[in-house]
């Protein structure tokens, strides 16, 4: 018995549509699936502005004990972001607004963009979010560059503008914005905004992977598995998959589990493989659910359990 990797994720068409959607992976087969025309890559990094939250109550929030000390230190932008992170959106809005008016504070401009993009205390307003992000991006803020790029790719706050989005991603990546580097790598793989360049994609993924980005670790692993843009290196692919799997990336948990089961680039360990496959299955990955059903049916790495095998097979189906 051998487990075959999940192999098909379409990047090109999804980029053109402004979204990245995973296609269904094939079930376990007796023969390996045909090599994909392009390497397997996961979804793009998603900025906070793409995840709307429930607005906070429109009332004043109690100040934390440390607020006075932060104010006295002169680091009030930290105070604004501290309030934002704790869910005190009105406080964050008031402090950021004052800092912009008094000091033209760039980080506060970005924060106001986040509040408007997500509808946090204020009504969601993509146009205002784009204005605040642009003000901050023009002043060199890498987070604003990345968030504005995501708005331009999705057509929020204005028409879709992939050319501008690409320039913003490139600028943010140069300044060390990890998610921008990852998404820029996807664009080089897709080969629409730029000529397709696996080596450049690998370079961008590598920087983001070293910074701990699990999506980039997974994407770079797939390039090492296929020898696209980098020398084929199954051991390095397995190392990167392990790092992403430990960071709870469900696709990496699946692929690392398969690598462990088959001994591909790593010592064979069916029991450890079952652990990672179960984690991915519990996170809703249908391919992992299918693979878990197979090993439960025959008792490889786990005790045979036909009832659980049928359950996971039906869930996957």
PDB file of C-alpha atoms in Angstrom:
ATOM      1  CA  UNK A   1       0.000   0.000   0.000  1.00  0.00           C
ATOM      2  CA  UNK A   2       1.210   3.456  -0.877  1.00  0.00           C
ATOM      3  CA  UNK A   3      -0.327   6.868  -0.335  1.00  0.00           C
ATOM      4  CA  UNK A   4      -0.147   9.302  -3.227  1.00  0.00           C
ATOM      5  CA  UNK A   5       0.159  13.064  -2.714  1.00  0.00           C
ATOM      6  CA  UNK A   6      -2.562  15.542  -3.461  1.00  0.00           C
ATOM      7  CA  UNK A   7      -1.472  17.152  -6.711  1.00  0.00           C
ATOM      8  CA  UNK A   8      -3.825  19.701  -8.258  1.00  0.00           C
ATOM      9  CA  UNK A   9      -4.267  23.306  -7.215  1.00  0.00           C
ATOM     10  CA  UNK A  10      -4.992  25.831  -9.951  1.00  0.00           C
ATOM     11  CA  UNK A  11      -3.311  29.216  -9.530  1.00  0.00           C
ATOM     12  CA  UNK A  12      -3.528  30.905 -12.913  1.00  0.00           C
ATOM     13  CA  UNK A  13      -7.291  31.099 -13.407  1.00  0.00           C
ATOM     14  CA  UNK A  14      -7.823  31.983  -9.781  1.00  0.00           C
ATOM     15  CA  UNK A  15      -5.381  34.876  -9.965  1.00  0.00           C
ATOM     16  CA  UNK A  16      -7.237  36.260 -12.937  1.00  0.00           C
ATOM     17  CA  UNK A  17     -10.480  36.071 -10.967  1.00  0.00           C
ATOM     18  CA  UNK A  18      -8.961  37.728  -7.916  1.00  0.00           C
ATOM     19  CA  UNK A  19      -9.263  34.571  -5.804  1.00  0.00           C
ATOM     20  CA  UNK A  20      -7.213  31.425  -5.371  1.00  0.00           C
ATOM     21  CA  UNK A  21      -9.255  28.203  -5.194  1.00  0.00           C
ATOM     22  CA  UNK A  22      -7.996  24.680  -4.575  1.00  0.00           C
ATOM     23  CA  UNK A  23      -9.322  22.012  -6.905  1.00  0.00           C
ATOM     24  CA  UNK A  24     -10.172  18.556  -5.628  1.00  0.00           C
ATOM     25  CA  UNK A  25      -7.213  16.225  -5.226  1.00  0.00           C
ATOM     26  CA  UNK A  26      -7.411  12.667  -6.565  1.00  0.00           C
ATOM     27  CA  UNK A  27      -8.084   9.687  -4.282  1.00  0.00           C
ATOM     28  CA  UNK A  28      -5.484   7.038  -3.503  1.00  0.00           C
ATOM     29  CA  UNK A  29      -4.498   5.293  -6.734  1.00  0.00           C
ATOM     30  CA  UNK A  30      -2.515   2.257  -7.779  1.00  0.00           C
ATOM     31  CA  UNK A  31      -0.442   4.478 -10.062  1.00  0.00           C
ATOM     32  CA  UNK A  32       0.833   7.995  -9.360  1.00  0.00           C
ATOM     33  CA  UNK A  33      -1.192  10.822 -10.911  1.00  0.00           C
ATOM     34  CA  UNK A  34       0.237  12.463 -14.009  1.00  0.00           C
ATOM     35  CA  UNK A  35       2.622  15.335 -13.207  1.00  0.00           C
ATOM     36  CA  UNK A  36       0.879  18.682 -13.007  1.00  0.00           C
ATOM     37  CA  UNK A  37       1.719  21.320 -15.596  1.00  0.00           C
ATOM     38  CA  UNK A  38       2.596  23.682 -12.753  1.00  0.00           C
ATOM     39  CA  UNK A  39       3.724  22.996  -9.206  1.00  0.00           C
ATOM     40  CA  UNK A  40       1.219  22.637  -6.453  1.00  0.00           C
ATOM     41  CA  UNK A  41       0.819  25.870  -4.518  1.00  0.00           C
ATOM     42  CA  UNK A  42      -1.618  26.805  -1.767  1.00  0.00           C
ATOM     43  CA  UNK A  43      -3.927  29.741  -1.241  1.00  0.00           C
ATOM     44  CA  UNK A  44      -2.533  33.278  -1.044  1.00  0.00           C
ATOM     45  CA  UNK A  45      -1.905  35.066   2.201  1.00  0.00           C
ATOM     46  CA  UNK A  46      -5.020  36.942   3.277  1.00  0.00           C
ATOM     47  CA  UNK A  47      -4.694  40.284   5.038  1.00  0.00           C
ATOM     48  CA  UNK A  48      -6.855  41.217   8.021  1.00  0.00           C
ATOM     49  CA  UNK A  49      -8.864  43.528   5.768  1.00  0.00           C
ATOM     50  CA  UNK A  50     -10.255  40.470   3.959  1.00  0.00           C
ATOM     51  CA  UNK A  51     -11.773  39.078   7.130  1.00  0.00           C
ATOM     52  CA  UNK A  52     -14.776  41.206   8.223  1.00  0.00           C
ATOM     53  CA  UNK A  53     -15.477  41.131  11.936  1.00  0.00           C
ATOM     54  CA  UNK A  54     -18.523  41.944  14.007  1.00  0.00           C
ATOM     55  CA  UNK A  55     -18.390  45.676  14.833  1.00  0.00           C
ATOM     56  CA  UNK A  56     -17.591  46.568  18.411  1.00  0.00           C
ATOM     57  CA  UNK A  57     -20.166  48.526  20.467  1.00  0.00           C
ATOM     58  CA  UNK A  58     -20.071  52.271  19.821  1.00  0.00           C
ATOM     59  CA  UNK A  59     -19.100  53.262  23.321  1.00  0.00           C
ATOM     60  CA  UNK A  60     -15.997  54.239  25.227  1.00  0.00           C
ATOM     61  CA  UNK A  61     -13.915  51.346  26.519  1.00  0.00           C
ATOM     62  CA  UNK A  62     -12.045  51.244  29.809  1.00  0.00           C
ATOM     63  CA  UNK A  63      -8.357  52.048  29.542  1.00  0.00           C
ATOM     64  CA  UNK A  64      -5.935  49.286  30.550  1.00  0.00           C
ATOM     65  CA  UNK A  65      -3.622  50.045  33.512  1.00  0.00           C
ATOM     66  CA  UNK A  66      -0.625  50.402  31.251  1.00  0.00           C
ATOM     67  CA  UNK A  67      -2.145  53.047  28.972  1.00  0.00           C
ATOM     68  CA  UNK A  68      -0.927  56.026  31.006  1.00  0.00           C
ATOM     69  CA  UNK A  69       2.624  54.687  31.001  1.00  0.00           C
ATOM     70  CA  UNK A  70       2.554  54.167  27.241  1.00  0.00           C
ATOM     71  CA  UNK A  71       1.212  57.688  26.706  1.00  0.00           C
ATOM     72  CA  UNK A  72       3.955  59.132  28.902  1.00  0.00           C
ATOM     73  CA  UNK A  73       6.600  57.243  26.906  1.00  0.00           C
ATOM     74  CA  UNK A  74       5.577  59.007  23.721  1.00  0.00           C
ATOM     75  CA  UNK A  75       4.758  55.739  21.885  1.00  0.00           C
ATOM     76  CA  UNK A  76       1.098  56.464  21.308  1.00  0.00           C
ATOM     77  CA  UNK A  77       0.902  54.544  18.015  1.00  0.00           C
ATOM     78  CA  UNK A  78       1.634  51.478  20.138  1.00  0.00           C
ATOM     79  CA  UNK A  79      -1.253  52.548  22.340  1.00  0.00           C
ATOM     80  CA  UNK A  80      -3.583  52.717  19.338  1.00  0.00           C
ATOM     81  CA  UNK A  81      -2.562  49.282  18.083  1.00  0.00           C
ATOM     82  CA  UNK A  82      -2.756  47.862  21.586  1.00  0.00           C
ATOM     83  CA  UNK A  83      -6.367  49.025  21.810  1.00  0.00           C
ATOM     84  CA  UNK A  84      -7.051  47.576  18.345  1.00  0.00           C
ATOM     85  CA  UNK A  85      -5.619  44.184  19.243  1.00  0.00           C
ATOM     86  CA  UNK A  86      -7.663  44.044  22.452  1.00  0.00           C
ATOM     87  CA  UNK A  87     -10.891  44.851  20.627  1.00  0.00           C
ATOM     88  CA  UNK A  88     -11.165  48.450  21.869  1.00  0.00           C
ATOM     89  CA  UNK A  89     -11.913  49.746  18.389  1.00  0.00           C
ATOM     90  CA  UNK A  90     -13.425  53.077  19.396  1.00  0.00           C
ATOM     91  CA  UNK A  91     -10.366  53.859  21.508  1.00  0.00           C
ATOM     92  CA  UNK A  92      -8.098  52.821  18.640  1.00  0.00           C
ATOM     93  CA  UNK A  93     -10.049  55.004  16.206  1.00  0.00           C
ATOM     94  CA  UNK A  94      -9.939  58.055  18.463  1.00  0.00           C
ATOM     95  CA  UNK A  95      -6.202  57.767  19.211  1.00  0.00           C
ATOM     96  CA  UNK A  96      -5.274  57.056  15.571  1.00  0.00           C
ATOM     97  CA  UNK A  97      -7.369  59.973  14.323  1.00  0.00           C
ATOM     98  CA  UNK A  98      -5.738  62.360  16.772  1.00  0.00           C
ATOM     99  CA  UNK A  99      -2.217  61.141  15.906  1.00  0.00           C
ATOM    100  CA  UNK A 100      -2.880  61.639  12.205  1.00  0.00           C
ATOM    101  CA  UNK A 101      -4.218  65.148  12.789  1.00  0.00           C
ATOM    102  CA  UNK A 102      -1.431  66.187  15.166  1.00  0.00           C
ATOM    103  CA  UNK A 103       1.608  64.263  13.905  1.00  0.00           C
ATOM    104  CA  UNK A 104       0.692  62.851  10.471  1.00  0.00           C
ATOM    105  CA  UNK A 105       1.513  59.461  11.994  1.00  0.00           C
ATOM    106  CA  UNK A 106       1.847  56.855   9.228  1.00  0.00           C
ATOM    107  CA  UNK A 107       1.084  53.773  11.334  1.00  0.00           C
ATOM    108  CA  UNK A 108      -2.122  55.421  12.498  1.00  0.00           C
ATOM    109  CA  UNK A 109      -3.135  55.966   8.863  1.00  0.00           C
ATOM    110  CA  UNK A 110      -2.737  52.245   8.252  1.00  0.00           C
ATOM    111  CA  UNK A 111      -4.742  51.472  11.376  1.00  0.00           C
ATOM    112  CA  UNK A 112      -7.592  53.691  10.224  1.00  0.00           C
ATOM    113  CA  UNK A 113      -7.526  51.802   6.935  1.00  0.00           C
ATOM    114  CA  UNK A 114      -7.906  48.531   8.829  1.00  0.00           C
ATOM    115  CA  UNK A 115     -10.838  49.857  10.843  1.00  0.00           C
ATOM    116  CA  UNK A 116     -12.700  51.031   7.733  1.00  0.00           C
ATOM    117  CA  UNK A 117     -11.809  47.908   5.708  1.00  0.00           C
ATOM    118  CA  UNK A 118     -13.212  45.617   8.401  1.00  0.00           C
ATOM    119  CA  UNK A 119     -16.084  47.771   9.640  1.00  0.00           C
ATOM    120  CA  UNK A 120     -14.704  47.828  13.179  1.00  0.00           C
ATOM    121  CA  UNK A 121     -16.770  50.341  15.171  1.00  0.00           C
ATOM    122  CA  UNK A 122     -17.046  52.535  12.068  1.00  0.00           C
ATOM    123  CA  UNK A 123     -19.204  51.439   9.137  1.00  0.00           C
ATOM    124  CA  UNK A 124     -17.268  49.406   6.590  1.00  0.00           C
ATOM    125  CA  UNK A 125     -16.140  51.709   3.806  1.00  0.00           C
ATOM    126  CA  UNK A 126     -13.725  50.255   1.264  1.00  0.00           C
ATOM    127  CA  UNK A 127     -13.178  53.611  -0.446  1.00  0.00           C
ATOM    128  CA  UNK A 128     -12.099  55.271   2.798  1.00  0.00           C
ATOM    129  CA  UNK A 129      -9.961  52.247   3.658  1.00  0.00           C
ATOM    130  CA  UNK A 130      -8.197  52.533   0.303  1.00  0.00           C
ATOM    131  CA  UNK A 131      -7.620  56.266   0.868  1.00  0.00           C
ATOM    132  CA  UNK A 132      -6.010  55.691   4.268  1.00  0.00           C
ATOM    133  CA  UNK A 133      -3.910  52.790   3.002  1.00  0.00           C
ATOM    134  CA  UNK A 134      -2.711  54.891   0.059  1.00  0.00           C
ATOM    135  CA  UNK A 135      -1.714  57.786   2.317  1.00  0.00           C
ATOM    136  CA  UNK A 136       0.345  55.395   4.454  1.00  0.00           C
ATOM    137  CA  UNK A 137       1.726  53.459   1.479  1.00  0.00           C
ATOM    138  CA  UNK A 138       2.890  56.672  -0.210  1.00  0.00           C
ATOM    139  CA  UNK A 139       4.820  57.390   3.007  1.00  0.00           C
ATOM    140  CA  UNK A 140       6.558  53.999   2.934  1.00  0.00           C
ATOM    141  CA  UNK A 141       4.450  51.798   5.226  1.00  0.00           C
ATOM    142  CA  UNK A 142       4.817  48.192   4.036  1.00  0.00           C
ATOM    143  CA  UNK A 143       1.670  46.920   5.769  1.00  0.00           C
ATOM    144  CA  UNK A 144      -0.406  49.579   4.041  1.00  0.00           C
ATOM    145  CA  UNK A 145       1.178  48.643   0.713  1.00  0.00           C
ATOM    146  CA  UNK A 146       0.189  45.021   1.189  1.00  0.00           C
ATOM    147  CA  UNK A 147      -3.369  45.775   2.316  1.00  0.00           C
ATOM    148  CA  UNK A 148      -3.908  48.232  -0.536  1.00  0.00           C
ATOM    149  CA  UNK A 149      -2.601  45.624  -2.988  1.00  0.00           C
ATOM    150  CA  UNK A 150      -5.202  43.166  -1.723  1.00  0.00           C
ATOM    151  CA  UNK A 151      -7.954  45.741  -2.207  1.00  0.00           C
ATOM    152  CA  UNK A 152      -6.749  46.423  -5.746  1.00  0.00           C
ATOM    153  CA  UNK A 153      -6.674  42.702  -6.578  1.00  0.00           C
ATOM    154  CA  UNK A 154     -10.202  42.141  -5.269  1.00  0.00           C
ATOM    155  CA  UNK A 155     -11.740  45.349  -6.633  1.00  0.00           C
ATOM    156  CA  UNK A 156     -12.660  46.693  -3.216  1.00  0.00           C
ATOM    157  CA  UNK A 157     -12.656  50.473  -2.920  1.00  0.00           C
ATOM    158  CA  UNK A 158     -12.143  50.891  -6.657  1.00  0.00           C
ATOM    159  CA  UNK A 159     -11.728  48.929  -9.895  1.00  0.00           C
ATOM    160  CA  UNK A 160      -9.521  45.850 -10.072  1.00  0.00           C
ATOM    161  CA  UNK A 161      -5.990  47.008 -10.867  1.00  0.00           C
ATOM    162  CA  UNK A 162      -3.562  44.087 -10.987  1.00  0.00           C
ATOM    163  CA  UNK A 163      -0.727  46.208 -12.326  1.00  0.00           C
ATOM    164  CA  UNK A 164      -0.839  48.570  -9.366  1.00  0.00           C
ATOM    165  CA  UNK A 165      -1.378  45.668  -6.973  1.00  0.00           C
ATOM    166  CA  UNK A 166       1.719  43.957  -8.319  1.00  0.00           C
ATOM    167  CA  UNK A 167       3.831  47.091  -7.874  1.00  0.00           C
ATOM    168  CA  UNK A 168       2.570  47.462  -4.313  1.00  0.00           C
ATOM    169  CA  UNK A 169       3.362  43.826  -3.517  1.00  0.00           C
ATOM    170  CA  UNK A 170       6.859  44.221  -4.942  1.00  0.00           C
ATOM    171  CA  UNK A 171       7.476  47.363  -2.878  1.00  0.00           C
ATOM    172  CA  UNK A 172       6.146  45.747   0.301  1.00  0.00           C
ATOM    173  CA  UNK A 173       8.206  42.595  -0.297  1.00  0.00           C
ATOM    174  CA  UNK A 174      11.387  44.668  -0.675  1.00  0.00           C
ATOM    175  CA  UNK A 175      10.628  46.167   2.730  1.00  0.00           C
ATOM    176  CA  UNK A 176      10.307  42.717   4.284  1.00  0.00           C
ATOM    177  CA  UNK A 177       6.536  42.231   4.320  1.00  0.00           C
ATOM    178  CA  UNK A 178       6.311  38.435   4.451  1.00  0.00           C
ATOM    179  CA  UNK A 179       2.816  37.930   3.036  1.00  0.00           C
ATOM    180  CA  UNK A 180       3.608  40.266   0.138  1.00  0.00           C
ATOM    181  CA  UNK A 181       6.679  38.213  -0.726  1.00  0.00           C
ATOM    182  CA  UNK A 182       4.597  35.037  -0.681  1.00  0.00           C
ATOM    183  CA  UNK A 183       1.832  36.459  -2.893  1.00  0.00           C
ATOM    184  CA  UNK A 184       4.388  37.947  -5.269  1.00  0.00           C
ATOM    185  CA  UNK A 185       5.907  34.486  -5.565  1.00  0.00           C
ATOM    186  CA  UNK A 186       2.494  33.163  -6.610  1.00  0.00           C
ATOM    187  CA  UNK A 187       2.337  35.783  -9.357  1.00  0.00           C
ATOM    188  CA  UNK A 188       5.702  34.621 -10.712  1.00  0.00           C
ATOM    189  CA  UNK A 189       4.412  31.040 -10.729  1.00  0.00           C
ATOM    190  CA  UNK A 190       1.246  32.043 -12.524  1.00  0.00           C
ATOM    191  CA  UNK A 191       3.139  33.878 -15.247  1.00  0.00           C
ATOM    192  CA  UNK A 192       0.552  36.522 -16.127  1.00  0.00           C
ATOM    193  CA  UNK A 193       1.770  39.759 -14.579  1.00  0.00           C
ATOM    194  CA  UNK A 194       5.378  38.650 -15.175  1.00  0.00           C
ATOM    195  CA  UNK A 195       6.995  36.016 -17.359  1.00  0.00           C
ATOM    196  CA  UNK A 196       6.765  32.729 -15.481  1.00  0.00           C
ATOM    197  CA  UNK A 197       9.870  32.377 -13.331  1.00  0.00           C
ATOM    198  CA  UNK A 198      10.102  29.428 -10.933  1.00  0.00           C
ATOM    199  CA  UNK A 199      13.513  30.501  -9.646  1.00  0.00           C
ATOM    200  CA  UNK A 200      12.249  33.961  -8.693  1.00  0.00           C
ATOM    201  CA  UNK A 201       9.162  32.423  -7.086  1.00  0.00           C
ATOM    202  CA  UNK A 202      11.371  30.081  -5.068  1.00  0.00           C
ATOM    203  CA  UNK A 203      13.533  33.008  -3.957  1.00  0.00           C
ATOM    204  CA  UNK A 204      10.489  34.916  -2.709  1.00  0.00           C
ATOM    205  CA  UNK A 205       9.018  31.843  -1.014  1.00  0.00           C
ATOM    206  CA  UNK A 206      12.355  31.131   0.661  1.00  0.00           C
ATOM    207  CA  UNK A 207      12.493  34.544   2.303  1.00  0.00           C
ATOM    208  CA  UNK A 208       8.941  34.214   3.574  1.00  0.00           C
ATOM    209  CA  UNK A 209       9.545  30.614   4.666  1.00  0.00           C
ATOM    210  CA  UNK A 210      12.572  31.635   6.727  1.00  0.00           C
ATOM    211  CA  UNK A 211      10.380  34.247   8.414  1.00  0.00           C
ATOM    212  CA  UNK A 212       8.067  31.429   9.496  1.00  0.00           C
ATOM    213  CA  UNK A 213       5.246  31.774   6.966  1.00  0.00           C
ATOM    214  CA  UNK A 214       3.683  28.278   6.701  1.00  0.00           C
ATOM    215  CA  UNK A 215       2.066  28.912   3.309  1.00  0.00           C
ATOM    216  CA  UNK A 216       5.462  29.864   1.883  1.00  0.00           C
ATOM    217  CA  UNK A 217       7.069  26.810   3.503  1.00  0.00           C
ATOM    218  CA  UNK A 218       4.467  24.602   1.854  1.00  0.00           C
ATOM    219  CA  UNK A 219       4.799  26.304  -1.538  1.00  0.00           C
ATOM    220  CA  UNK A 220       8.607  26.079  -1.483  1.00  0.00           C
ATOM    221  CA  UNK A 221       8.357  22.420  -0.489  1.00  0.00           C
ATOM    222  CA  UNK A 222       6.314  21.697  -3.624  1.00  0.00           C
ATOM    223  CA  UNK A 223       8.994  23.326  -5.773  1.00  0.00           C
ATOM    224  CA  UNK A 224      11.670  21.158  -4.164  1.00  0.00           C
ATOM    225  CA  UNK A 225       9.516  18.070  -4.710  1.00  0.00           C
ATOM    226  CA  UNK A 226       9.189  18.805  -8.411  1.00  0.00           C
ATOM    227  CA  UNK A 227      12.569  20.435  -9.037  1.00  0.00           C
ATOM    228  CA  UNK A 228      10.967  23.637 -10.308  1.00  0.00           C
ATOM    229  CA  UNK A 229      13.226  26.674  -9.900  1.00  0.00           C
ATOM    230  CA  UNK A 230      15.394  24.726  -7.443  1.00  0.00           C
ATOM    231  CA  UNK A 231      17.208  21.384  -7.604  1.00  0.00           C
ATOM    232  CA  UNK A 232      14.901  18.492  -6.785  1.00  0.00           C
ATOM    233  CA  UNK A 233      15.433  17.683  -3.108  1.00  0.00           C
ATOM    234  CA  UNK A 234      12.913  15.434  -1.377  1.00  0.00           C
ATOM    235  CA  UNK A 235      14.632  15.769   1.990  1.00  0.00           C
ATOM    236  CA  UNK A 236      14.410  19.569   1.886  1.00  0.00           C
ATOM    237  CA  UNK A 237      10.801  19.295   0.747  1.00  0.00           C
ATOM    238  CA  UNK A 238      10.026  17.067   3.720  1.00  0.00           C
ATOM    239  CA  UNK A 239      11.780  19.468   6.112  1.00  0.00           C
ATOM    240  CA  UNK A 240       9.706  22.379   4.876  1.00  0.00           C
ATOM    241  CA  UNK A 241       6.505  20.357   4.964  1.00  0.00           C
ATOM    242  CA  UNK A 242       7.237  19.417   8.563  1.00  0.00           C
ATOM    243  CA  UNK A 243       7.740  23.061   9.535  1.00  0.00           C
ATOM    244  CA  UNK A 244       4.454  24.074   7.902  1.00  0.00           C
ATOM    245  CA  UNK A 245       2.627  21.080   9.374  1.00  0.00           C
ATOM    246  CA  UNK A 246       3.823  21.922  12.884  1.00  0.00           C
ATOM    247  CA  UNK A 247       2.403  25.416  12.247  1.00  0.00           C
ATOM    248  CA  UNK A 248      -0.981  23.728  11.671  1.00  0.00           C
ATOM    249  CA  UNK A 249      -1.224  24.218   7.906  1.00  0.00           C
ATOM    250  CA  UNK A 250      -3.746  21.496   6.899  1.00  0.00           C
ATOM    251  CA  UNK A 251      -2.316  20.999   3.390  1.00  0.00           C
ATOM    252  CA  UNK A 252       1.181  20.576   4.820  1.00  0.00           C
ATOM    253  CA  UNK A 253      -0.139  18.168   7.462  1.00  0.00           C
ATOM    254  CA  UNK A 254      -1.579  16.072   4.648  1.00  0.00           C
ATOM    255  CA  UNK A 255       1.545  16.093   2.481  1.00  0.00           C
ATOM    256  CA  UNK A 256       3.928  15.538   5.390  1.00  0.00           C
ATOM    257  CA  UNK A 257       1.768  12.663   6.600  1.00  0.00           C
ATOM    258  CA  UNK A 258       1.975  11.092   3.146  1.00  0.00           C
ATOM    259  CA  UNK A 259       5.739  11.627   3.055  1.00  0.00           C
ATOM    260  CA  UNK A 260       6.098   9.916   6.451  1.00  0.00           C
ATOM    261  CA  UNK A 261       3.893   7.020   5.399  1.00  0.00           C
ATOM    262  CA  UNK A 262       5.854   6.407   2.206  1.00  0.00           C
ATOM    263  CA  UNK A 263       9.283   7.352   3.568  1.00  0.00           C
ATOM    264  CA  UNK A 264       9.706  10.057   0.923  1.00  0.00           C
ATOM    265  CA  UNK A 265      12.557  12.358   1.900  1.00  0.00           C
ATOM    266  CA  UNK A 266      12.188  11.329   5.518  1.00  0.00           C
ATOM    267  CA  UNK A 267      12.415   8.129   7.561  1.00  0.00           C
ATOM    268  CA  UNK A 268       9.290   6.032   7.130  1.00  0.00           C
ATOM    269  CA  UNK A 269       6.995   6.303  10.169  1.00  0.00           C
ATOM    270  CA  UNK A 270       3.416   5.125   9.643  1.00  0.00           C
ATOM    271  CA  UNK A 271       2.321   5.925  13.194  1.00  0.00           C
ATOM    272  CA  UNK A 272       3.505   9.539  12.909  1.00  0.00           C
ATOM    273  CA  UNK A 273       1.923   9.716   9.457  1.00  0.00           C
ATOM    274  CA  UNK A 274      -1.435   8.761  10.944  1.00  0.00           C
ATOM    275  CA  UNK A 275      -1.154  11.591  13.493  1.00  0.00           C
ATOM    276  CA  UNK A 276      -0.628  14.259  10.817  1.00  0.00           C
ATOM    277  CA  UNK A 277      -3.282  12.808   8.519  1.00  0.00           C
ATOM    278  CA  UNK A 278      -5.791  12.851  11.381  1.00  0.00           C
ATOM    279  CA  UNK A 279      -4.948  16.490  12.199  1.00  0.00           C
ATOM    280  CA  UNK A 280      -5.526  17.510   8.605  1.00  0.00           C
ATOM    281  CA  UNK A 281      -8.695  15.425   8.399  1.00  0.00           C
ATOM    282  CA  UNK A 282     -10.099  17.069  11.524  1.00  0.00           C
ATOM    283  CA  UNK A 283      -9.473  20.465   9.903  1.00  0.00           C
ATOM    284  CA  UNK A 284     -11.724  19.450   7.024  1.00  0.00           C
ATOM    285  CA  UNK A 285      -9.209  18.429   4.356  1.00  0.00           C
ATOM    286  CA  UNK A 286     -11.118  15.850   2.260  1.00  0.00           C
ATOM    287  CA  UNK A 287      -7.964  14.281   0.801  1.00  0.00           C
ATOM    288  CA  UNK A 288      -6.597  13.693   4.307  1.00  0.00           C
ATOM    289  CA  UNK A 289      -9.963  12.224   5.306  1.00  0.00           C
ATOM    290  CA  UNK A 290      -9.743   9.830   2.387  1.00  0.00           C
ATOM    291  CA  UNK A 291      -6.158   8.805   3.199  1.00  0.00           C
ATOM    292  CA  UNK A 292      -7.061   8.344   6.872  1.00  0.00           C
ATOM    293  CA  UNK A 293      -9.974   6.110   5.894  1.00  0.00           C
ATOM    294  CA  UNK A 294      -7.606   3.932   3.871  1.00  0.00           C
ATOM    295  CA  UNK A 295      -5.082   3.378   6.648  1.00  0.00           C
ATOM    296  CA  UNK A 296      -7.855   2.749   9.188  1.00  0.00           C
ATOM    297  CA  UNK A 297      -9.329   0.129   6.884  1.00  0.00           C
ATOM    298  CA  UNK A 298      -6.094  -1.884   6.724  1.00  0.00           C
ATOM    299  CA  UNK A 299      -4.541  -0.982  10.089  1.00  0.00           C
ATOM    300  CA  UNK A 300      -1.363   0.771   8.943  1.00  0.00           C
ATOM    301  CA  UNK A 301       0.029   3.149  11.568  1.00  0.00           C
ATOM    302  CA  UNK A 302      -3.168   2.814  13.584  1.00  0.00           C
ATOM    303  CA  UNK A 303      -5.221  -0.184  14.756  1.00  0.00           C
ATOM    304  CA  UNK A 304      -7.618  -1.360  12.064  1.00  0.00           C
ATOM    305  CA  UNK A 305     -11.063   0.143  12.624  1.00  0.00           C
ATOM    306  CA  UNK A 306     -13.550  -0.542   9.804  1.00  0.00           C
ATOM    307  CA  UNK A 307     -16.249   1.600  11.433  1.00  0.00           C
ATOM    308  CA  UNK A 308     -14.003   4.664  11.623  1.00  0.00           C
ATOM    309  CA  UNK A 309     -12.733   3.932   8.121  1.00  0.00           C
ATOM    310  CA  UNK A 310     -16.274   4.030   6.744  1.00  0.00           C
ATOM    311  CA  UNK A 311     -17.022   7.202   8.708  1.00  0.00           C
ATOM    312  CA  UNK A 312     -14.025   9.081   7.304  1.00  0.00           C
ATOM    313  CA  UNK A 313     -14.701   7.774   3.806  1.00  0.00           C
ATOM    314  CA  UNK A 314     -18.256   9.114   3.939  1.00  0.00           C
ATOM    315  CA  UNK A 315     -17.102  12.449   5.365  1.00  0.00           C
ATOM    316  CA  UNK A 316     -14.555  12.787   2.594  1.00  0.00           C
ATOM    317  CA  UNK A 317     -17.114  11.861  -0.044  1.00  0.00           C
TER     318      UNK A 317
END
